Coordinates of C-alpha atoms and ligand atoms in Angstrom, one line a residue:
M1 CA 31.2 -2.3 -69.5
R2 CA 30.6 1.4 -69.9
Y3 CA 30.4 3.5 -73.0
I4 CA 32.0 6.9 -73.7
S5 CA 31.3 9.5 -76.4
T6 CA 33.7 10.3 -79.3
R7 CA 33.4 13.9 -78.4
G8 CA 34.5 13.3 -74.8
K9 CA 31.9 15.4 -73.1
S10 CA 29.2 13.0 -72.0
P11 CA 29.2 10.9 -68.9
A12 CA 30.0 7.1 -69.3
V13 CA 26.8 5.1 -69.5
P14 CA 25.9 1.4 -69.5
F15 CA 24.7 -0.6 -72.6
Q16 CA 21.0 -0.2 -72.0
D17 CA 21.3 3.6 -72.2
V18 CA 23.4 3.5 -75.3
L19 CA 20.9 1.1 -77.0
L20 CA 17.9 3.4 -76.7
R21 CA 19.6 6.7 -77.0
G22 CA 21.7 6.3 -80.2
L23 CA 23.5 9.6 -80.2
A24 CA 25.4 10.8 -77.0
P25 CA 24.1 14.0 -75.4
D26 CA 27.3 15.9 -76.6
G27 CA 26.5 14.9 -80.2
G28 CA 29.2 12.2 -80.3
L29 CA 28.9 8.5 -81.0
Y30 CA 29.3 5.8 -78.3
L31 CA 32.2 3.4 -78.0
P32 CA 33.2 1.0 -75.2
D33 CA 35.5 2.6 -72.7
D34 CA 37.8 -0.4 -73.2
W35 CA 37.8 -3.0 -76.0
P36 CA 37.3 -6.5 -74.5
Q37 CA 39.9 -9.0 -75.7
L38 CA 39.3 -12.3 -77.4
R39 CA 41.5 -14.8 -79.2
I40 CA 40.6 -17.3 -82.0
K41 CA 42.3 -20.2 -80.2
Q42 CA 40.5 -19.5 -77.0
L43 CA 37.1 -19.3 -78.8
K44 CA 37.8 -22.5 -80.6
S45 CA 38.7 -24.3 -77.4
K46 CA 35.5 -23.0 -75.8
L47 CA 33.1 -23.6 -78.8
G48 CA 34.8 -26.4 -80.7
D49 CA 36.6 -26.1 -84.1
N50 CA 33.3 -25.5 -86.0
P51 CA 31.1 -23.4 -83.7
D52 CA 27.7 -22.3 -85.0
Y53 CA 27.1 -18.6 -85.7
R54 CA 24.7 -18.1 -82.8
S55 CA 27.0 -19.5 -80.2
L56 CA 29.9 -17.5 -81.5
A57 CA 27.7 -14.3 -81.5
V58 CA 26.8 -14.8 -77.9
E59 CA 30.5 -15.1 -76.9
V60 CA 31.6 -12.1 -78.9
I61 CA 28.7 -9.8 -77.8
W62 CA 28.6 -10.9 -74.2
P63 CA 31.4 -8.6 -72.9
F64 CA 29.6 -5.6 -74.5
V65 CA 26.3 -6.1 -72.8
E66 CA 27.3 -7.8 -69.5
G67 CA 25.6 -6.0 -66.6
S68 CA 22.5 -5.1 -68.7
M69 CA 21.1 -8.6 -69.1
E70 CA 21.7 -12.3 -68.3
K71 CA 23.8 -14.4 -70.7
S72 CA 20.8 -16.7 -71.1
D73 CA 18.7 -13.6 -72.2
L74 CA 21.3 -12.8 -74.8
S75 CA 21.3 -16.4 -76.1
Q76 CA 17.6 -16.2 -76.6
L77 CA 17.6 -12.8 -78.4
V78 CA 20.4 -14.0 -80.7
A79 CA 18.5 -17.3 -81.5
R80 CA 15.3 -15.3 -82.3
A81 CA 17.2 -12.7 -84.3
Y82 CA 18.7 -15.2 -86.7
S83 CA 15.8 -17.6 -86.9
S84 CA 14.5 -15.7 -90.0
F85 CA 17.7 -16.2 -92.0
N86 CA 17.7 -18.3 -95.2
A87 CA 21.1 -20.0 -94.6
D88 CA 21.8 -22.4 -91.7
D89 CA 25.2 -20.9 -91.0
I90 CA 23.8 -17.3 -91.3
V91 CA 26.9 -16.0 -93.1
P92 CA 28.2 -18.7 -95.5
L93 CA 31.8 -18.3 -96.5
K94 CA 32.5 -19.3 -100.2
R95 CA 35.9 -20.0 -101.8
I96 CA 35.9 -18.3 -105.2
R97 CA 39.5 -18.8 -106.2
N98 CA 42.7 -19.9 -104.4
D99 CA 42.9 -17.7 -101.3
F100 CA 40.0 -15.4 -102.4
W101 CA 36.8 -15.7 -100.5
I102 CA 33.3 -14.2 -100.3
A103 CA 31.3 -13.9 -97.1
E104 CA 27.6 -13.8 -98.0
L105 CA 26.0 -11.3 -95.6
F106 CA 22.7 -11.2 -97.6
H107 CA 20.7 -14.2 -96.3
G108 CA 18.4 -12.2 -94.0
P109 CA 14.8 -11.3 -94.7
T110 CA 15.5 -8.2 -96.9
L111 CA 18.5 -9.6 -98.7
A112 CA 21.1 -7.0 -97.5
F113 CA 23.7 -7.1 -94.8
K114 CA 21.8 -4.6 -92.7
D115 CA 19.5 -7.4 -91.5
I116 CA 22.3 -9.0 -89.5
A117 CA 22.5 -6.0 -87.2
L118 CA 18.9 -4.9 -87.3
Q119 CA 17.3 -8.2 -86.6
L120 CA 19.3 -8.3 -83.4
V121 CA 18.7 -4.6 -82.6
G122 CA 14.9 -5.2 -82.9
E123 CA 15.2 -8.0 -80.3
L124 CA 17.3 -5.9 -78.0
F125 CA 14.9 -2.9 -78.3
Q126 CA 11.9 -5.1 -77.5
F127 CA 13.7 -6.7 -74.5
Q128 CA 14.8 -3.4 -73.0
L129 CA 11.4 -1.6 -73.7
Q130 CA 9.5 -4.4 -72.0
K131 CA 11.8 -4.3 -69.0
N132 CA 11.2 -0.5 -68.8
S133 CA 7.4 -0.8 -69.6
E134 CA 8.0 1.7 -72.3
K135 CA 6.6 2.2 -75.8
I136 CA 8.4 4.0 -78.6
T137 CA 7.6 5.4 -82.1
I138 CA 10.4 4.8 -84.5
V139 CA 10.5 7.3 -87.4
G140 CA 13.1 7.1 -90.2
A141 CA 13.8 8.1 -93.7
T142 CA 15.1 5.7 -96.3
S143 CA 16.4 5.8 -99.9
G144 CA 15.9 2.0 -100.0
D145 CA 17.7 -0.6 -98.0
T146 CA 17.7 0.7 -94.5
G147 CA 13.9 1.2 -94.4
S148 CA 13.0 -2.4 -95.3
A149 CA 15.6 -3.9 -92.9
A150 CA 14.3 -1.6 -90.1
I151 CA 10.6 -2.6 -90.9
E152 CA 11.5 -6.3 -90.8
A153 CA 13.3 -5.8 -87.5
C154 CA 10.4 -4.0 -85.8
R155 CA 7.3 -5.6 -87.3
D156 CA 4.7 -7.2 -85.0
R157 CA 6.5 -5.9 -81.8
E158 CA 4.1 -4.6 -79.2
S159 CA 6.4 -2.0 -77.7
M160 CA 7.0 -0.1 -80.9
D161 CA 5.4 1.5 -83.9
I162 CA 7.5 2.2 -87.0
F163 CA 6.9 4.9 -89.6
I164 CA 9.3 4.9 -92.6
L165 CA 9.3 7.8 -95.1
H166 CA 10.5 7.1 -98.6
P167 CA 10.7 9.4 -101.6
H168 CA 7.6 8.6 -103.7
G169 CA 8.5 6.9 -107.0
R170 CA 12.2 7.1 -106.4
T171 CA 13.1 3.8 -104.8
S172 CA 13.6 0.7 -106.8
E173 CA 10.6 -1.6 -107.1
V174 CA 12.1 -4.4 -105.1
Q175 CA 13.0 -1.9 -102.3
R176 CA 9.6 -0.3 -102.3
R177 CA 7.7 -3.6 -102.3
Q178 CA 9.9 -5.0 -99.5
M179 CA 8.6 -2.1 -97.3
T180 CA 5.1 -1.7 -98.5
S181 CA 4.0 -5.3 -98.7
V182 CA 4.4 -5.8 -94.9
T183 CA 0.9 -6.1 -93.4
S184 CA 1.8 -5.7 -89.6
K185 CA -0.4 -3.2 -87.8
N186 CA 2.6 -1.4 -86.2
V187 CA 4.2 -0.7 -89.6
F188 CA 3.4 2.5 -91.5
N189 CA 4.9 3.5 -94.9
I190 CA 4.7 7.1 -96.0
A191 CA 5.6 8.0 -99.6
I192 CA 6.7 11.6 -99.5
Q193 CA 6.1 13.7 -102.6
G194 CA 9.8 14.8 -102.7
N195 CA 13.3 13.3 -102.8
F196 CA 15.3 11.5 -100.2
D197 CA 16.7 14.7 -98.7
D198 CA 13.2 16.0 -98.2
C199 CA 12.4 12.8 -96.3
Q200 CA 15.5 13.2 -94.1
D201 CA 14.7 16.8 -93.4
L202 CA 11.2 16.0 -92.3
V203 CA 12.6 13.4 -89.8
K204 CA 15.2 15.9 -88.5
A205 CA 12.5 18.5 -88.1
M206 CA 10.3 16.1 -86.2
F207 CA 13.2 15.2 -83.9
A208 CA 14.0 18.8 -83.3
D209 CA 10.4 19.5 -82.1
E210 CA 10.8 18.5 -78.5
K211 CA 7.1 18.5 -77.7
F212 CA 6.2 16.2 -80.6
R213 CA 9.2 14.0 -79.9
E214 CA 8.1 13.5 -76.3
Q215 CA 4.5 13.1 -77.2
I216 CA 5.2 10.1 -79.3
N217 CA 8.4 8.9 -77.5
M218 CA 10.2 9.2 -80.8
S219 CA 13.3 7.0 -81.5
A220 CA 15.5 5.9 -84.4
V221 CA 17.4 2.8 -85.5
N222 CA 19.9 4.7 -87.6
S223 CA 23.4 3.5 -88.5
I224 CA 25.2 5.4 -85.8
N225 CA 23.6 3.1 -83.1
W226 CA 26.4 1.3 -81.3
A227 CA 24.3 -1.9 -81.1
R228 CA 24.4 -2.2 -84.9
V229 CA 28.2 -2.0 -85.0
M230 CA 28.4 -4.5 -82.2
A231 CA 26.3 -7.1 -84.0
Q232 CA 28.5 -6.7 -87.1
I233 CA 31.7 -7.4 -85.2
V234 CA 30.6 -11.0 -84.9
Y235 CA 31.0 -12.0 -88.6
Y236 CA 34.6 -10.8 -88.8
W237 CA 35.4 -13.4 -86.0
W238 CA 33.2 -15.9 -87.8
V239 CA 35.1 -15.6 -91.0
S240 CA 38.5 -15.8 -89.4
I241 CA 37.7 -18.7 -87.1
Q242 CA 36.9 -20.8 -90.3
L243 CA 40.1 -19.7 -92.1
T244 CA 42.8 -19.8 -89.5
D245 CA 43.9 -20.6 -85.9
G246 CA 45.3 -17.1 -85.4
K247 CA 46.9 -15.9 -88.7
P248 CA 45.8 -12.6 -90.2
V249 CA 43.0 -12.3 -92.8
N250 CA 42.3 -9.4 -95.2
F251 CA 38.8 -7.9 -95.4
C252 CA 37.4 -6.0 -98.3
V253 CA 34.3 -4.0 -97.5
P254 CA 32.0 -2.1 -99.9
S255 CA 31.5 1.1 -97.8
G256 CA 29.2 4.0 -97.4
N257 CA 28.4 5.1 -93.9
F258 CA 31.5 3.2 -92.7
G259 CA 29.6 1.2 -90.1
N260 CA 30.4 -2.2 -91.6
V261 CA 34.2 -1.8 -92.0
F262 CA 34.4 0.0 -88.6
A263 CA 32.9 -3.2 -87.1
G264 CA 35.8 -5.0 -88.6
Y265 CA 38.2 -2.5 -87.0
G266 CA 36.4 -3.1 -83.7
A267 CA 37.1 -6.8 -84.1
Y268 CA 40.8 -6.0 -84.7
L269 CA 40.9 -3.8 -81.6
M270 CA 39.5 -6.8 -79.7
G271 CA 42.5 -8.9 -80.8
L272 CA 41.4 -10.3 -84.2
P273 CA 44.5 -10.6 -86.5
V274 CA 44.0 -8.6 -89.6
E275 CA 46.5 -7.9 -92.4
R276 CA 44.6 -5.1 -94.1
F277 CA 41.1 -3.5 -94.4
L278 CA 40.4 -2.7 -98.0
V279 CA 37.7 0.1 -98.2
A280 CA 35.8 -0.1 -101.5
S281 CA 34.1 3.1 -102.8
N282 CA 32.0 3.7 -105.9
T283 CA 32.4 7.1 -107.6
N284 CA 31.3 8.8 -104.4
D285 CA 34.9 8.3 -103.3
V286 CA 35.2 10.5 -100.2
L287 CA 36.6 7.5 -98.3
D288 CA 39.0 6.4 -101.0
R289 CA 40.4 9.9 -101.3
F290 CA 40.8 10.0 -97.5
F291 CA 42.8 6.8 -97.3
R292 CA 45.1 7.9 -100.1
T293 CA 45.7 11.5 -99.0
G294 CA 44.8 11.8 -95.3
Q295 CA 42.4 14.6 -96.4
M296 CA 38.7 14.4 -96.2
Q297 CA 36.9 16.7 -98.6
L298 CA 33.1 16.7 -99.2
R299 CA 31.7 16.7 -102.7
D300 CA 28.3 16.3 -104.3
V301 CA 26.7 12.9 -104.3
A302 CA 26.2 11.3 -107.7
P303 CA 23.8 8.4 -108.3
T304 CA 25.5 5.0 -109.1
F305 CA 24.5 1.4 -109.6
S306 CA 25.4 0.8 -105.9
P307 CA 22.9 3.3 -104.3
S308 CA 23.5 2.2 -100.7
M309 CA 27.0 3.6 -101.0
D310 CA 26.0 6.9 -102.6
I311 CA 27.0 8.8 -99.5
Q312 CA 29.1 11.9 -98.9
I313 CA 29.3 12.1 -95.1
S314 CA 30.2 8.7 -93.6
S315 CA 28.6 9.0 -90.1
N316 CA 30.5 6.1 -88.5
F317 CA 33.9 7.6 -89.6
E318 CA 33.8 9.6 -86.4
R319 CA 34.5 6.4 -84.5
L320 CA 37.7 5.7 -86.5
L321 CA 38.8 9.3 -86.0
F322 CA 38.4 8.9 -82.2
E323 CA 40.6 5.8 -82.3
I324 CA 43.3 7.3 -84.6
F325 CA 43.4 10.4 -82.5
E326 CA 44.1 8.2 -79.5
R327 CA 40.7 8.8 -78.0
D328 CA 41.1 12.6 -77.9
G329 CA 37.4 13.7 -78.0
V330 CA 38.3 17.4 -78.2
R331 CA 40.4 16.8 -81.3
V332 CA 37.6 14.8 -82.9
E333 CA 35.1 17.7 -82.2
E334 CA 37.5 20.3 -83.6
T335 CA 38.2 18.3 -86.7
L336 CA 34.5 17.7 -87.5
Q337 CA 33.8 21.4 -86.8
K338 CA 36.4 22.2 -89.5
L339 CA 34.7 19.8 -91.9
R340 CA 31.3 21.4 -91.3
S341 CA 32.6 24.9 -91.7
S342 CA 35.1 24.5 -94.6
G343 CA 34.2 21.1 -96.1
I344 CA 37.7 19.8 -95.6
F345 CA 40.2 18.5 -93.0
S346 CA 43.5 16.8 -93.0
I347 CA 45.0 14.4 -90.4
G348 CA 48.6 15.1 -91.4
E349 CA 51.5 13.0 -92.8
E350 CA 52.4 11.2 -89.6
A351 CA 48.8 9.9 -89.0
L352 CA 48.4 9.0 -92.7
K353 CA 51.5 6.8 -92.6
G354 CA 50.2 5.0 -89.5
L355 CA 46.9 4.4 -91.3
G356 CA 48.7 2.9 -94.3
E357 CA 49.8 -0.1 -92.3
K358 CA 46.3 -1.3 -91.8
W359 CA 44.1 0.4 -94.4
A360 CA 44.0 0.6 -98.2
S361 CA 41.2 1.6 -100.5
S362 CA 40.1 1.9 -104.1
K363 CA 37.4 3.5 -106.2
V364 CA 35.2 1.6 -108.8
N365 CA 33.0 3.4 -111.3
D366 CA 29.7 2.2 -112.8
Q367 CA 31.3 0.8 -116.0
E368 CA 33.8 -1.2 -114.0
T369 CA 31.0 -2.4 -111.7
L370 CA 29.1 -3.9 -114.6
E371 CA 32.2 -5.4 -116.1
T372 CA 33.1 -7.0 -112.8
I373 CA 29.6 -8.5 -112.5
A374 CA 29.9 -9.9 -116.0
K375 CA 33.4 -11.3 -115.5
V376 CA 32.6 -13.0 -112.2
S377 CA 29.5 -14.5 -113.7
N378 CA 31.2 -15.7 -116.9
E379 CA 34.4 -17.0 -115.4
L380 CA 33.3 -18.3 -112.1
G381 CA 29.6 -18.9 -112.6
Y382 CA 28.8 -16.8 -109.5
L383 CA 26.3 -13.8 -109.5
I384 CA 27.2 -10.7 -107.5
D385 CA 25.2 -7.5 -106.9
P386 CA 26.7 -4.1 -107.8
H387 CA 27.8 -3.3 -104.2
T388 CA 29.6 -6.6 -103.9
A389 CA 31.2 -6.0 -107.4
V390 CA 32.7 -2.7 -106.1
G391 CA 34.3 -4.8 -103.3
Y392 CA 35.3 -7.6 -105.6
L393 CA 37.3 -5.4 -108.0
T394 CA 38.9 -3.6 -105.1
A395 CA 40.0 -6.9 -103.6
D396 CA 41.2 -8.1 -107.0
R397 CA 43.4 -5.0 -107.4
Y398 CA 45.2 -5.6 -104.1
T399 CA 45.4 -9.4 -103.9
K400 CA 48.9 -9.7 -105.5
D401 CA 50.4 -7.4 -102.7
L402 CA 48.9 -9.4 -99.9
E403 CA 50.2 -12.4 -98.1
H404 CA 47.1 -13.8 -96.4
P405 CA 43.6 -14.8 -97.5
V406 CA 41.4 -12.1 -98.9
V407 CA 37.7 -12.0 -98.0
T408 CA 35.2 -9.8 -99.8
L409 CA 32.0 -9.1 -97.9
A410 CA 29.0 -9.5 -100.2
T411 CA 26.5 -6.9 -98.9
A412 CA 23.4 -7.6 -101.0
H413 CA 21.8 -10.5 -102.8
P414 CA 22.0 -10.0 -106.6
S415 CA 18.2 -10.2 -106.9
K416 CA 17.9 -7.0 -104.9
F417 CA 19.4 -5.1 -107.8
P418 CA 18.1 -7.1 -110.8
D419 CA 18.3 -4.3 -113.4
A420 CA 22.0 -3.6 -113.0
V421 CA 22.8 -7.4 -112.9
Q422 CA 20.8 -8.1 -116.0
Q423 CA 22.3 -5.1 -117.8
A424 CA 25.8 -6.4 -116.9
C425 CA 25.6 -10.1 -117.8
G426 CA 22.1 -10.8 -119.3
I427 CA 21.0 -12.9 -116.4
L428 CA 17.9 -11.9 -114.4
P429 CA 18.7 -13.0 -110.8
E430 CA 15.8 -14.8 -109.1
L431 CA 14.4 -13.8 -105.7
P432 CA 14.9 -16.4 -103.0
S433 CA 11.7 -18.5 -102.3
H434 CA 10.5 -16.5 -99.3
L435 CA 10.1 -13.5 -101.6
D436 CA 9.2 -15.1 -104.8
D437 CA 5.6 -13.7 -104.8
L438 CA 6.9 -10.2 -103.9
Y439 CA 5.7 -8.7 -107.2
E440 CA 2.2 -10.0 -106.6
R441 CA 1.8 -8.9 -103.0
K442 CA -0.6 -6.1 -102.2
E443 CA 1.1 -2.8 -101.1
F444 CA 0.1 -0.5 -98.3
Y445 CA 1.4 3.1 -98.1
E446 CA 0.1 6.6 -97.7
I447 CA 1.2 9.3 -100.2
L448 CA 1.7 12.6 -98.3
P449 CA 3.0 16.0 -99.4
N450 CA 6.4 17.2 -98.3
D451 CA 4.8 19.0 -95.3
E452 CA 5.9 18.6 -91.7
Q453 CA 2.5 19.4 -90.2
I454 CA 0.6 16.9 -92.4
V455 CA 3.2 14.1 -91.7
K456 CA 3.0 14.8 -87.9
S457 CA -0.8 14.7 -87.9
Y458 CA -0.7 11.4 -89.8
I459 CA 1.7 9.9 -87.3
L460 CA -0.4 11.1 -84.3
E461 CA -3.6 9.7 -85.8
Q462 CA -2.2 6.3 -86.9
R463 CA 0.1 5.2 -84.1
N464 CA -1.2 2.4 -81.7
S465 CA -0.6 4.3 -78.4
Ligands
PLP1 C1 24.3 0.0 -96.3 C2 25.0 -0.8 -97.4 C3 26.4 -0.6 -97.7 C4 27.3 0.3 -97.0 O1 27.5 -0.1 -95.7 P1 28.1 1.0 -94.6 O2 28.0 0.3 -93.3 O3 27.1 2.1 -94.6 O4 29.4 1.4 -95.0 C5 27.0 -1.4 -98.7 N1 26.2 -2.3 -99.4 C6 24.9 -2.5 -99.2 C7 24.1 -3.4 -100.0 C8 24.2 -1.7 -98.2 O5 22.9 -1.9 -98.0

């Protein structure tokens, strides 16, 4: 298996290069040069009618990494990645009403779906770095969820140090404590006196400084990394294998950077039968507007109750563009250039009609988010977090038009966003037992000014090189 860039100007490379590099040299994102094909019936005859999540993960991921490791290595990495999950079946599938289901993606160490990808990516990084006798320094910025998931994925690994910048005083308490209460000696939390954009700008500036970047062998685990998408493809097969022998399913996905729902589309391109992908947006509705009009137009980001979806530029969207432009990298590049220069592009009537056969979307505001949390709690006795609520209402709006089962992906545990849940329905969701002393744990972080030189010096001094 080799990987090509969505901008079409980088040489095809094997998995191990894609893993550590993240972005392709031409600025594009990596995709497999050909989607491997699987069938539900074939997986069931190989693994039995009720396969466990880990065995299925190995079968689904294997064609993407073949040539860069042994299958037994992959099995080991998968087993270790999911050993920290709080649910035996990793992603429990719950029936909520007739043909309306919820796939709980939040049983990992930090209670959000990002753990499913990042726990495996941490193992893959460690495996590859040890093979290369290499050490890296991961530097990242977070507004909340990604930072804690990345820290949990990298903690206590000898081949890496991780520095995460968060805006001082601007993350939720649960999010901050999940990062700062980690005691591992390769984990460093920096609270920047500034906002999230300042943190992100600092990381970009450090990446742009070639001398510094090489000095610390700087790396990232951001959401454009192919390996994250790859790990997420697994649960789309996992859900379908439990619901059907080969009939289509609908997936409703609360979306921000578009990595999660694109993984579903990847599963579809591998042969998974899907009736529709329902893309759920909060009031930052750039994706909903795109799927309705074929036009992508950037606007300002407004804060909502579902902060992990408060995004204007969905970085993984480039991968969908590449597929709908029939893998024409030049056209992808031109289109994104247009978006950067004028803040808008359009894919045209024809392409929009094609998209409508597989995609639909809707937008859910804060008021509707709270009402949905309350309604689901009151009527069904099931607590959902604000991100999942955006998905739930979107799925609800479309169900009557759909023939096959509808599965909403629950992307965070309700206790990760206790304030919004309590405001919505009066119930304060409890943290799972592995985190029940989170509010008593000692925190470790360094408060630094929004100053590139000071942050760089701190990283150089602290890292375990
Ligand atoms: C990151 C995140 C999302 C958005 O997922 P994308 O892959 O960026 O579209 C949705 N919900 C939660 C809880 C998240 O952490």
